[in-house]
XYZ file of C-alpha atoms in Angstrom:
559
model
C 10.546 -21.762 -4.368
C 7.762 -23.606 -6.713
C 6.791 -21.302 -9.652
C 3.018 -21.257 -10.582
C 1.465 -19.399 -13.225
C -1.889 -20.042 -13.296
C -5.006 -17.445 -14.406
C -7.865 -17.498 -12.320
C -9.504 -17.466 -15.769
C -8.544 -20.972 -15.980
C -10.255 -22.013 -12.467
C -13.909 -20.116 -13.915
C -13.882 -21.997 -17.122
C -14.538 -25.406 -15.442
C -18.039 -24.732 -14.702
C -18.977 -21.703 -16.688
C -22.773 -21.709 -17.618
C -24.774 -19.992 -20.023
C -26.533 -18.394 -17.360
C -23.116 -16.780 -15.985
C -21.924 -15.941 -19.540
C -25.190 -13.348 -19.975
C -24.097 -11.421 -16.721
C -20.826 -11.521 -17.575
C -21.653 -10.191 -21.143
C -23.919 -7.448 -19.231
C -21.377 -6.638 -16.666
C -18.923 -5.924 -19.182
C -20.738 -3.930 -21.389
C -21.691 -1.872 -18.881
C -18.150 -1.251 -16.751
C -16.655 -0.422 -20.640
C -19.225 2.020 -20.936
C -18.485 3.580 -17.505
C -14.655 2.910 -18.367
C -14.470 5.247 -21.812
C -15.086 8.555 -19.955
C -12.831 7.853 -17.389
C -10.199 6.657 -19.556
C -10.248 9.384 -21.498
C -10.528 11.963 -18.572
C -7.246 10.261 -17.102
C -5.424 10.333 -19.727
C -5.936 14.135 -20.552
C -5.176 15.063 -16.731
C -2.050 12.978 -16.736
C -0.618 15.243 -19.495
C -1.591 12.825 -22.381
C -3.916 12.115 -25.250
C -7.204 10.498 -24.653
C -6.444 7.879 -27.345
C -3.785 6.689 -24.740
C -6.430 6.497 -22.107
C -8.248 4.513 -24.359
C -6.216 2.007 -25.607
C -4.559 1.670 -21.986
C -8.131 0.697 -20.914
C -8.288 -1.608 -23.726
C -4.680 -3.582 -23.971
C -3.670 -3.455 -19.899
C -7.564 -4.209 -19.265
C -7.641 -7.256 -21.570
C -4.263 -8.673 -20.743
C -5.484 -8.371 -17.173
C -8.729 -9.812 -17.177
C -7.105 -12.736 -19.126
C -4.178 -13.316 -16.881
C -5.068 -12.133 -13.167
C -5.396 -13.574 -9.916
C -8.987 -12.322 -9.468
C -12.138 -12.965 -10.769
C -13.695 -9.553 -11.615
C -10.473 -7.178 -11.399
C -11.161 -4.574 -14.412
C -7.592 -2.811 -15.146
C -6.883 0.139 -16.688
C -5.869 3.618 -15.886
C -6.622 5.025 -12.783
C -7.133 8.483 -10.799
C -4.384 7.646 -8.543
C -1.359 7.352 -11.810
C -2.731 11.299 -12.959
C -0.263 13.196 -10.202
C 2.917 10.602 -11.370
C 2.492 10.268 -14.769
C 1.790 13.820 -15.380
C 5.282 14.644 -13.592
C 7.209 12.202 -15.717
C 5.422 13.540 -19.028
C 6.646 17.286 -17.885
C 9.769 16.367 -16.560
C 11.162 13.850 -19.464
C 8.276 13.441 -22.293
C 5.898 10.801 -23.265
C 8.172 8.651 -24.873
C 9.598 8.376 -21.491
C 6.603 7.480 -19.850
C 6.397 4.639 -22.183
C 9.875 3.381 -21.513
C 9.081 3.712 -17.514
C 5.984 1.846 -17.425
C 7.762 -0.967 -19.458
C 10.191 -0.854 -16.371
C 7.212 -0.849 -14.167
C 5.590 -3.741 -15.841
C 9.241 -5.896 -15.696
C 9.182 -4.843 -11.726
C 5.842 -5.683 -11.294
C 6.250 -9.373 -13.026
C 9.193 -9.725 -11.148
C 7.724 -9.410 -8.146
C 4.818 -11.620 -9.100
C 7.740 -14.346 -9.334
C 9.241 -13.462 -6.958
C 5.910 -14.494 -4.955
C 6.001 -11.349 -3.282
C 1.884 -10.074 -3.721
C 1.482 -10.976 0.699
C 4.375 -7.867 1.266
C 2.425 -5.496 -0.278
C -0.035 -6.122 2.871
C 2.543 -4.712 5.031
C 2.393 -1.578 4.161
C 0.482 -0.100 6.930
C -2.887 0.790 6.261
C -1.980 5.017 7.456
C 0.045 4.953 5.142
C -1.828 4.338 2.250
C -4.651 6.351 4.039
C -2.288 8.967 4.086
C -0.932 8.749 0.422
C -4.768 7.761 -1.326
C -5.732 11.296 0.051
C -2.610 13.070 -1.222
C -3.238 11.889 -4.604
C -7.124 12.977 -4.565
C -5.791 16.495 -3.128
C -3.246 16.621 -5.982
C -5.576 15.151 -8.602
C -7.805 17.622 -7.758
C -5.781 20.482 -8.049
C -4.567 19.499 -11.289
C -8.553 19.890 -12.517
C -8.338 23.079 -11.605
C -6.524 24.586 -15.279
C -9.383 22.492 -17.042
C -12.229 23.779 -15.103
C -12.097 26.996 -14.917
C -10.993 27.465 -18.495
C -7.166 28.984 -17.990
C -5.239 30.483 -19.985
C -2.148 28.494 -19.021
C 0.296 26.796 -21.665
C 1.430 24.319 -19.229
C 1.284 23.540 -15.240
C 3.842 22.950 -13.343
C 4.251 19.679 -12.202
C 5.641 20.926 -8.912
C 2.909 21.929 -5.879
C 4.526 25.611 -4.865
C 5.039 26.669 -8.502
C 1.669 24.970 -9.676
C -0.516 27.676 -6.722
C 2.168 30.200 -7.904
C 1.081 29.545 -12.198
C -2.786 29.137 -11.144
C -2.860 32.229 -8.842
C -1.236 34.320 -11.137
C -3.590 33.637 -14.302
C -6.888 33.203 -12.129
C -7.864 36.565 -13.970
C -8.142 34.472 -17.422
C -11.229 32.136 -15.932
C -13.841 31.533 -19.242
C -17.464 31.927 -18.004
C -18.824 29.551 -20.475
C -16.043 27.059 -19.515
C -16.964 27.681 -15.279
C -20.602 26.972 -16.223
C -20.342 23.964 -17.595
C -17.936 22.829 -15.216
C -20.099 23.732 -12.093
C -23.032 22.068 -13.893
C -21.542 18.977 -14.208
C -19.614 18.782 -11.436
C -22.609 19.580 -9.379
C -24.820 16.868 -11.447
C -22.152 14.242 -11.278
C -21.731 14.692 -7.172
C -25.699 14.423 -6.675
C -26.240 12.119 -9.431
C -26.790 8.802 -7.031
C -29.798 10.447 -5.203
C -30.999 11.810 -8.680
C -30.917 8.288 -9.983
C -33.200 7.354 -6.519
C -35.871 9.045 -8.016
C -35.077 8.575 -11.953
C -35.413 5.021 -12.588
C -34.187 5.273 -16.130
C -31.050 6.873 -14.895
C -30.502 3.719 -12.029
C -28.939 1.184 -14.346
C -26.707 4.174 -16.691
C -23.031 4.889 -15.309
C -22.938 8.525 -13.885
C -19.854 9.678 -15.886
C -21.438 8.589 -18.883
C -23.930 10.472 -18.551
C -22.484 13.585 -17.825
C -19.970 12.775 -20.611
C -22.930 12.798 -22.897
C -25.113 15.676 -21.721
C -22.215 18.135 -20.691
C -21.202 16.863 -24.637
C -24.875 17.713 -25.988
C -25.318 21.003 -23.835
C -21.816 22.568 -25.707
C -22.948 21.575 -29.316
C -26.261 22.543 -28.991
C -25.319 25.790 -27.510
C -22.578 26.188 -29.363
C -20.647 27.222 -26.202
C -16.891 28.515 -26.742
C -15.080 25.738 -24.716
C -12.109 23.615 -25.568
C -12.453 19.790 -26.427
C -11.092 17.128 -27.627
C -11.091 17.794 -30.921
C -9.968 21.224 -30.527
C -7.055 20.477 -28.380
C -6.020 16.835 -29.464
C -7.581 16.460 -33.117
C -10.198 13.770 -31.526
C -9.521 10.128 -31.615
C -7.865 8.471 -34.700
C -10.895 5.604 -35.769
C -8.079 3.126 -36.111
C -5.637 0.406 -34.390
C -2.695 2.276 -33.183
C 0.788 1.496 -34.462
C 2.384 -1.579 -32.810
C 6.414 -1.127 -31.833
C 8.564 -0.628 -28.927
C 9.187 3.244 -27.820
C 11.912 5.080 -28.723
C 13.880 5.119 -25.582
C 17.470 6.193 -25.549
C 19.334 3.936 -23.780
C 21.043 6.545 -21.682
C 17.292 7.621 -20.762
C 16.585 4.048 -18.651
C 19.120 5.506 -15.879
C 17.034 8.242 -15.172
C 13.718 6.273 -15.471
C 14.618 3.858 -12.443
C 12.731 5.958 -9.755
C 9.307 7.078 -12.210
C 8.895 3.368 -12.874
C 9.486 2.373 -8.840
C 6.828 4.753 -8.145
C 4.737 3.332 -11.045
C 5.162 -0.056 -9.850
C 4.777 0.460 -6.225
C 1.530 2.422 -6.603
C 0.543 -0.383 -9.014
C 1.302 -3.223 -6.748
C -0.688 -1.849 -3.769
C -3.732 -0.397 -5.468
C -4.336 -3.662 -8.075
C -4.126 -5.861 -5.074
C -6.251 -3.241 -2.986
C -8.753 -3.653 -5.289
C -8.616 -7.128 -5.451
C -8.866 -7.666 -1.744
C -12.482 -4.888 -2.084
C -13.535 -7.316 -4.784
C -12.713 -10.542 -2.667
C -15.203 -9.074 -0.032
C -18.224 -8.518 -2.372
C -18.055 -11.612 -4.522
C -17.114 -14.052 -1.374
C -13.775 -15.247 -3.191
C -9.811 -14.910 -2.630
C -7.349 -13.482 -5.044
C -3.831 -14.934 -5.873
C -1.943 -12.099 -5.368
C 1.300 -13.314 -7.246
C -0.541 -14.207 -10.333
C -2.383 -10.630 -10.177
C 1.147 -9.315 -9.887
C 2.187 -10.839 -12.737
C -0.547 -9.728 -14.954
C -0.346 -6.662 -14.423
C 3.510 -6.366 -15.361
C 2.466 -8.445 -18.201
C -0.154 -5.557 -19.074
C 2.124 -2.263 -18.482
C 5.073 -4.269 -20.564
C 2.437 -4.559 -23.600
C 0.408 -1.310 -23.282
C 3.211 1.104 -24.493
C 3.603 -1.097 -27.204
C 0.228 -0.084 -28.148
C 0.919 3.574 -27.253
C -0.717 3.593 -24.043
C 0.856 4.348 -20.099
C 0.699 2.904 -16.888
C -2.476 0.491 -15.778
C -3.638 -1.338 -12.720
C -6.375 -2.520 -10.912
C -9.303 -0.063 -10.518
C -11.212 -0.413 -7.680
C -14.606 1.662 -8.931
C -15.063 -0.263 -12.116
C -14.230 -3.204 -10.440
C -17.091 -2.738 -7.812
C -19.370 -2.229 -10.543
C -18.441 -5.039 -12.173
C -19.074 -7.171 -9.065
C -22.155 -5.540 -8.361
C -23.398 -5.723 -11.896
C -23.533 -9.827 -11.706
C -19.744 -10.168 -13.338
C -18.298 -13.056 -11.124
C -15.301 -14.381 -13.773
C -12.718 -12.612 -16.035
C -14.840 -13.193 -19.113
C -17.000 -9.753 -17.927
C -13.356 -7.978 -17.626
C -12.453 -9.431 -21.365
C -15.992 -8.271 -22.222
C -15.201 -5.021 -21.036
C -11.869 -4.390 -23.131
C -13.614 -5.393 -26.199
C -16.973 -2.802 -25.735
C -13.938 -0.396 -25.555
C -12.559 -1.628 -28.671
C -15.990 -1.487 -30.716
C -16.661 2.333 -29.518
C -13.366 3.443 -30.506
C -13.963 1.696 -33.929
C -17.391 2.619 -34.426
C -17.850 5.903 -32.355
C -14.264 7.602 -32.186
C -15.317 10.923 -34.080
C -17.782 11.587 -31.736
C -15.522 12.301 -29.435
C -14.172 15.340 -30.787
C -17.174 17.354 -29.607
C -16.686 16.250 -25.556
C -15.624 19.368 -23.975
C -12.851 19.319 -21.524
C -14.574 20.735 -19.153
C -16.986 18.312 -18.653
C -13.603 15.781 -17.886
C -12.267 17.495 -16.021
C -15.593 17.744 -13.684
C -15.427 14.214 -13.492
C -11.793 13.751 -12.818
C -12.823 16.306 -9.565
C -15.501 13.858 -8.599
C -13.450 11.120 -8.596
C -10.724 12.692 -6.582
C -13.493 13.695 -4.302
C -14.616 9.894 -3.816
C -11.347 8.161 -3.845
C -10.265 10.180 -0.952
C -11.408 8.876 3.241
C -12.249 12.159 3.993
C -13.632 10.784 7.008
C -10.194 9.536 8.486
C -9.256 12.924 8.979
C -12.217 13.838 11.441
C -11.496 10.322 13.483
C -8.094 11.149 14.204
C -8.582 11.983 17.849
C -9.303 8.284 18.736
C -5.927 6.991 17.380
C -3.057 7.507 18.972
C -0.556 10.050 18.496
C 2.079 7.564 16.487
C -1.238 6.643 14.189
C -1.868 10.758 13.688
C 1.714 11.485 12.625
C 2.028 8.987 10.442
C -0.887 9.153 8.149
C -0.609 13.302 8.084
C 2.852 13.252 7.269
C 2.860 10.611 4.510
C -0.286 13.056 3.070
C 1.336 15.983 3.468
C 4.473 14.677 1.766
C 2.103 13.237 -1.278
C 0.790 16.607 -1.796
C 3.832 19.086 -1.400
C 6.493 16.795 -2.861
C 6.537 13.272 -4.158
C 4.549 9.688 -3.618
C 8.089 7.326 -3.837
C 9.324 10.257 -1.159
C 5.738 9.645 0.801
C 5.480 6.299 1.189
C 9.191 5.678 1.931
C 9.316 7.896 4.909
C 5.903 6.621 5.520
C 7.513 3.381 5.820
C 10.006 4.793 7.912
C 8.320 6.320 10.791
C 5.964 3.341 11.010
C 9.178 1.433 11.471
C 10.904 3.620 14.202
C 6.678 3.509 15.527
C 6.492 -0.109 15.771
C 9.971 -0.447 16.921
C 9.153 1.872 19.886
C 6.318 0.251 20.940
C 7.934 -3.281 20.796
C 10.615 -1.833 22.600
C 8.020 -1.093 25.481
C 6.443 -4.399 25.823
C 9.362 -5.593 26.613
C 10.182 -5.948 30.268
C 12.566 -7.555 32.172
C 11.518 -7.665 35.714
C 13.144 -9.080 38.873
C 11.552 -11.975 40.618
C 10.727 -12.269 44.250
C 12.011 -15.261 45.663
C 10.113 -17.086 48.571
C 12.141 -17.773 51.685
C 10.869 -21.817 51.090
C 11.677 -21.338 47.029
C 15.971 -19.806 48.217
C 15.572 -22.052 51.390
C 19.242 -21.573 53.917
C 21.939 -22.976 50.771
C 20.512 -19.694 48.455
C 21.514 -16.659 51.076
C 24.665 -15.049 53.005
C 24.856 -15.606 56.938
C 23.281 -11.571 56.890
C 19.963 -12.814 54.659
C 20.417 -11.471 51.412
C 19.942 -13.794 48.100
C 22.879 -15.385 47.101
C 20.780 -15.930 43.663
C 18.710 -13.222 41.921
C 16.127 -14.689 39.345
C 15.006 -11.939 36.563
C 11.856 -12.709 34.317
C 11.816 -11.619 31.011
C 8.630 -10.654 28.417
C 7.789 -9.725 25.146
C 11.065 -9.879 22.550
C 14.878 -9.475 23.005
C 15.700 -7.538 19.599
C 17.732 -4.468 18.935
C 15.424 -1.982 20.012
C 15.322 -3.239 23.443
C 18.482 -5.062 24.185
C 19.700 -2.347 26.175
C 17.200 -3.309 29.112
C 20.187 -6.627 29.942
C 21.873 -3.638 31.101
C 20.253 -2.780 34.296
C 20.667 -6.600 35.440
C 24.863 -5.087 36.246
C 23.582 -2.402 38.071
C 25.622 -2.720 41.377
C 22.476 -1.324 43.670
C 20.904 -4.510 43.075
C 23.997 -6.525 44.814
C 26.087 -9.038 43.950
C 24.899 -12.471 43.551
C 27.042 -15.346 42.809
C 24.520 -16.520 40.251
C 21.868 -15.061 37.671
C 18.998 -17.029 36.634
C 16.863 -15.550 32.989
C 13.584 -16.503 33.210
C 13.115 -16.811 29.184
C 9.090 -18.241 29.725
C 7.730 -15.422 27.987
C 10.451 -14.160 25.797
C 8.807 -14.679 22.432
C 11.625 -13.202 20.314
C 15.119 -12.926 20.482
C 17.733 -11.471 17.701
C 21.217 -11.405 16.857
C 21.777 -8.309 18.848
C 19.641 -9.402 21.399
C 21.907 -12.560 21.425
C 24.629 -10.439 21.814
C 23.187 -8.460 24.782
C 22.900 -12.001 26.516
C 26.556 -12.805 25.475
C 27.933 -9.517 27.150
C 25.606 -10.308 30.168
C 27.538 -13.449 30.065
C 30.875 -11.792 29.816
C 30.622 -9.194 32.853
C 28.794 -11.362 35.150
C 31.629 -14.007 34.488
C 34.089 -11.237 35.558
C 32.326 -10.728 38.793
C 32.374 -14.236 39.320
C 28.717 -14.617 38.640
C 27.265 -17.957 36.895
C 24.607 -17.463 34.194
C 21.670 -20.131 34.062
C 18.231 -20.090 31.568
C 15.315 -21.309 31.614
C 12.043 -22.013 29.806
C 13.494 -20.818 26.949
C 10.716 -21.392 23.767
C 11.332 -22.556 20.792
C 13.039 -20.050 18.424
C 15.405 -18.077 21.163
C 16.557 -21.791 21.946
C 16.925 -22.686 17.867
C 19.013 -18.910 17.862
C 21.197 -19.861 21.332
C 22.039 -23.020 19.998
C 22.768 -22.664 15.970
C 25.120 -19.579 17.825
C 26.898 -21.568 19.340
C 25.843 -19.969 22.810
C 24.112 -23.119 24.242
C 27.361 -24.874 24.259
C 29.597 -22.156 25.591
C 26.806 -22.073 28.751
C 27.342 -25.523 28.772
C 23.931 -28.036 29.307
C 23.985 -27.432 32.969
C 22.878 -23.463 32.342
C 20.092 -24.320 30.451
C 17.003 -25.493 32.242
C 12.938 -26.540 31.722
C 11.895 -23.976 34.207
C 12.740 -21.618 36.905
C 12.672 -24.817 39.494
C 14.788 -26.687 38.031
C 17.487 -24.060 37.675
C 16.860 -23.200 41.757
C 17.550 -26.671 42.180
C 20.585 -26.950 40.340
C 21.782 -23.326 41.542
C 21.450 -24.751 45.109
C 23.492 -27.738 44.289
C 25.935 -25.990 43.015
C 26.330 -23.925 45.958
C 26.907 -26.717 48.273
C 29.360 -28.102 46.292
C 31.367 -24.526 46.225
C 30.670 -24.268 50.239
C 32.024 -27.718 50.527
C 34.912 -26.848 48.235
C 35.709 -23.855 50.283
C-alpha cells in the first residue's frame, strides 16, 4: 500500500494568478463572515460556549483548508455535530468532548492512511437520507428551549424525557423572547426572495444579517432576552490557552463510542461535501488526503479549546459560488474569523440567543430532504424501510445506533435481492444435442444439463439443493452450466462440493463448464479443480455433451 500525503493546496499553487488570489481573498472574506454566526449558534446549541464555536471555525477550518483533498472545502462546525456533541457534553462534560474529538481526529487520520475515503461511498445513500433528516428533526427540537425563552436549567439529552422537560415548562414561554424569535426566524426563511428584490441585501450572507438586526432590534429596544453576554460573559478578545485537555485516563474507555460517532459522521459529511463541491467547481477530491486533514484538524482544535469539525457543505457552496476555486479562499476564511474575534469580540455580548437559535431552526429546516419523504411511493418497499427506520432511530435514540442498523438492513436488503437474481434453471436438451448414447432404452436423459445465473454466495447457495431432488430422476451425469455465474464464494464453493459429494453417492459424475474467470481462480486455488479432475471442467456446454457421450460409450462398452 503506497502512502501519499499530498494537499491539494500544493496542486493550486503551480499556477495561481493574481487574478485568482482577489476571488479567493473575496470568497473568503465573505464565507468567514457567513461562518461567525453559525459558529457561534452551533456551538451554543451543542451545549457549549460560542468562543468554542469560534475558534473551532478558526483552527479545524485553517488546518483544513491547508491540508485537504479539495479545493474549496471550508471546515468547521456543523448543524449535523449539535444532537452528538450536546449528548456527550450532558452525559460526561466538556472536557470529555475534547478528549473524544481528539479520538475522532486519530480515527479519522487513520482512516485517511488507511486509504479508506472510497468506503465511505458505500454507505447507501437512504441511509444517510434517513440519518441527515434525523439530525435536522433533533436539531430542531433542541432550538426549541432557546426560542421560546424557557425557563429550563438544562434539557435532556434524551428524546422522551426532552418532550417530557419542554411540555412540562411550556407555561414559562417569554413574549419578548417568542417575538424576536418568530421575527427572525420568519426573515431568515424568506430572506432569498427578499434579497430578489433588495439588491443591497444580494451579495450579504442571510445569517449575518439577521445576527446583526435581531442584535440591533434587542439593544435598541432594550428587550428582556438572554444573550451572550448574559449567559456566557461574551467572548474573551484574546488567543485561547494552548494545552492538551484534562482527560482522565480511565475516561478514554468510555469515550470509544462518542468519538466513533464523531468520526463516522465526520467522514461521510466532509467527503459529502466535497463530492457537492466537486460538482460546482468541475474538479475531483482526494478523499484520503481530505480524511486526513480533517483528523489532523479535530486532533488540534481541542488543543485550542474548541470540539468536533468537518466539512460544511453550505459555506462550502458559497465559497464555490462566490469565485473561491483553491484552499487559499478557505485559509482566507479562518483568518477573517481570527481578525473579528480580535477586533470585534465584545460586540458580541449584546447578540441575543434568540436570534441563534432562529437560525440554528433555519438551518435544520434546509439541511433536511424534506422532499424524500413525499417520493417514497415510487421506491420500493426495501428503499421505504430503510431510510424511515434509520430516521426514526436518529431521532428517538442514537446516530452510531442509526446508521449501524441502517447498515444492517441494507445488508440483509441487498443480500435478498442478490439472492433472487440468482437462478439455476434446467436446460432442455435437443433430441440431435443428447442424440441415442445420452438416453435409457425408455427415452429419458441419461444426462441433465442445469444453467446457472447471477452469483453463487451464501445467500443463495441453498438453490444446489433442488438439483438432488429425486422428482427430477436420476441421471448418471450432471453438467453446471457456469456461463453466467458471475460470482461464486466460499460457501457457494462448498454448496458445489456437497453437490459433488451426493451425486458421487448416487453414482452421478459432475462436469462444468464456461466457468469465468474468478469462480475458476476460486475452484482452482481450492483445490476443487483438481479433485474434479481436468476432464470435468469444460469451455462450454458442447464440449462437456461431447465428452459426457464418450464417456458413456466407454461405460456401455465396459458393461
Amino acid at each position: 500500500m503506497n502512502f501519499s500525503f499530498r494537499p491539494k493546496l500544493l496542486d493550486c499553487l503551480h499556477d495561481y494568478s493574481r487574478a485568482q488570489a482577489g476571488k479567493d481573498i473575496g470568497a473568503g472574506i465573505t464565507v468567514g463572515v457567513l461562518a461567525l454566526p453559525l459558529a457561534m449558534a452551533f456551538a451554543i446549541a451543542s451545549g457549549v460556549s460560542p468562543t468554542a464555536g469560534i475558534w473551532t471555525g478558526i483552527v479545524a477550518g485553517l488546518l483544513i483548508s491547508l491540508l485537504g483533498g479539495s479545493r474549496v472545502q471550508i471546515g468547521g462546525p456543523t448543524g449535523a455535530f449539535i444532537p452528538i456533541v450536546y449528548g456527550i457534553v450532558v452525559a460526561h462534560g466538556f472536557v470529555n468532548l475534547l478528549g473524544a474529538t481528539l479520538l475522532a481526529g486519530a480515527l479519522l487520520l487513520a482512516m485517511g492512511l488507511a486509504r479508506l475515503g472510497q468506503l465511505i461511498r458505500f454507505i447507501p445513500v437512504t441511509v444517510v437520507i434517513g440519518f441527515t433528516n434525523g439530525i435536522a428533526v433533533v436539531i430542531f427540537l433542541a432550538q426549541i428551549k432557546d426560542f421560546f425563552g424557557l425557563d429550563i436549567a438544562q434539557v435532556p439529552a434524551e428524546f422522551f424525557e426532552r418532550l417530557k422537560v419542554l411540555a412540562a415548562h411550556a407555561h414559562t414561554a417569554d413574549l419578548p423572547t417568542v417575538s424576536l424569535s418568530v421575527a427572525c426566524f420568519v426573515f431568515l426563511l424568506f430572506y432569498n426572495r427578499l434579497a430578489q428584490h433588495l439588491v443591497f441585501l444580494r451579495r450579504a450572507p442571510g445569517p449575518l444579517v439577521v445576527l446583526i438586526v435581531g442584535t440591533l432590534f434587542a439593544w435598541l429596544l432594550e428587550l428582556p432576552v438572554d444573550t451572550i453576554g448574559s449567559r456566557f460573559g461574551g467572548i474573551p478578545q484574546e488567543l485561547p490557552s494552548f494545552g492538551m485537555p484534562a482527560v482522565s485516563i480511565h475516561d478514554f474507555g468510555k469515550l470509544i463510542s462518542p468519538a466513533l460517532t464523531i468520526a463516522l459522521l465526520g467522514a461521510i459529511e466532509s467527503l459529502l461535501s466535497a463530492r457537492v463541491a466537486d460538482g460546482q467547481i468541475d474538479d475531483r477530491h482526494d478523499p484520503n488526503q481530505e480524511l486526513m486533514a480533517q483528523g489532523i484538524a479535530n486532533i488540534a482544535a481541542p488543543l485550542f479549546g474548541g470540539f468536533a469539525a468537518t466539512g460544511a457543505i453550505a459555506r462550502t457552496s458559497t465559497n464555490a459560488r462566490a469565485g473561491g476555486r483553491t484552499p487559499v479562499a478557505g485559509v482566507v476564511h479562518s483568518l477573517t474569523l481570527l481578525a473579528i474575534v480580535l477586533v470585534a469580540a465584545p460586540l458580541a455580548a449584546y447578540v441575543p440567543l434568540a436570534t441563534l437559535s432562529a437560525i440554528v431552526m433555519v438551518v435544520a429546516i434546509n439541511m433536511g430532504e424534506w422532499h424524500e419523504f413525499r417520493e417514497l411511493r415510487r421506491f420500493s418497499w426495501s428503499y421505504r424501510i430503510i431510510l424511515l427506520v434509520t430516521f426514526f432511530m436518529t431521532v428517538l435514540f442514537d446516530l452510531t445506533v442509526a446508521v449501524e442498523l441502517g447498515m444492517v438492513l441494507a445488508c440483509l436488503f441487498f443480500i435478498y435481492r442478490m439472492s433472487d437474481l440468482t437462478r439455476i434453471e434446467r436446460r432442455v436438451l435437443s433430441s440431435e444435442q443428447l442424440g441415442p448414447q445420452l438416453c435409457h432404452a425408455d427415452g429419458t436423459p441419461r444426462v441433465a444439463a442445469w444453467q446457472l445465473y447471477g452469483a453463487l454466495f451464501f445467500g443463495a447457495v441453498n438453490k444446489l439443493e433442488e438439483l438432488l431432488d429425486p422428482r427430477l430422476g436420476h441421471p448418471e451425469i450432471v453438467i453446471l452450466d457456469m456461463q453466467r455465474l458471475i460470482q461464486l464464494d466460499t460457501s457457494g464453493l462448498e454448496g458445489l462440493e456437497n453437490l459433488y459429494e451426493q451425486l458421487a453417492k448416487r453414482r452421478c459424475s459432475l462436469l462444468l463448464c464456461g466457468l469465468n474467470s474468478q469462480p475458476m481462480s476460486l475452484l482452482t486455488r481450492s483445490g476443487f479443480a483438481d479433485l474434479l479432475g481436468k476432464s470435468s471442467v469444460f469451455i462450454d456446454l458442447a464440449d462437456a455433451l461431447s465428452h459426457a457421450r464418450r464417456a458413456l460409450e466407454a461405460k456401455a462398452q465396459l458393461a
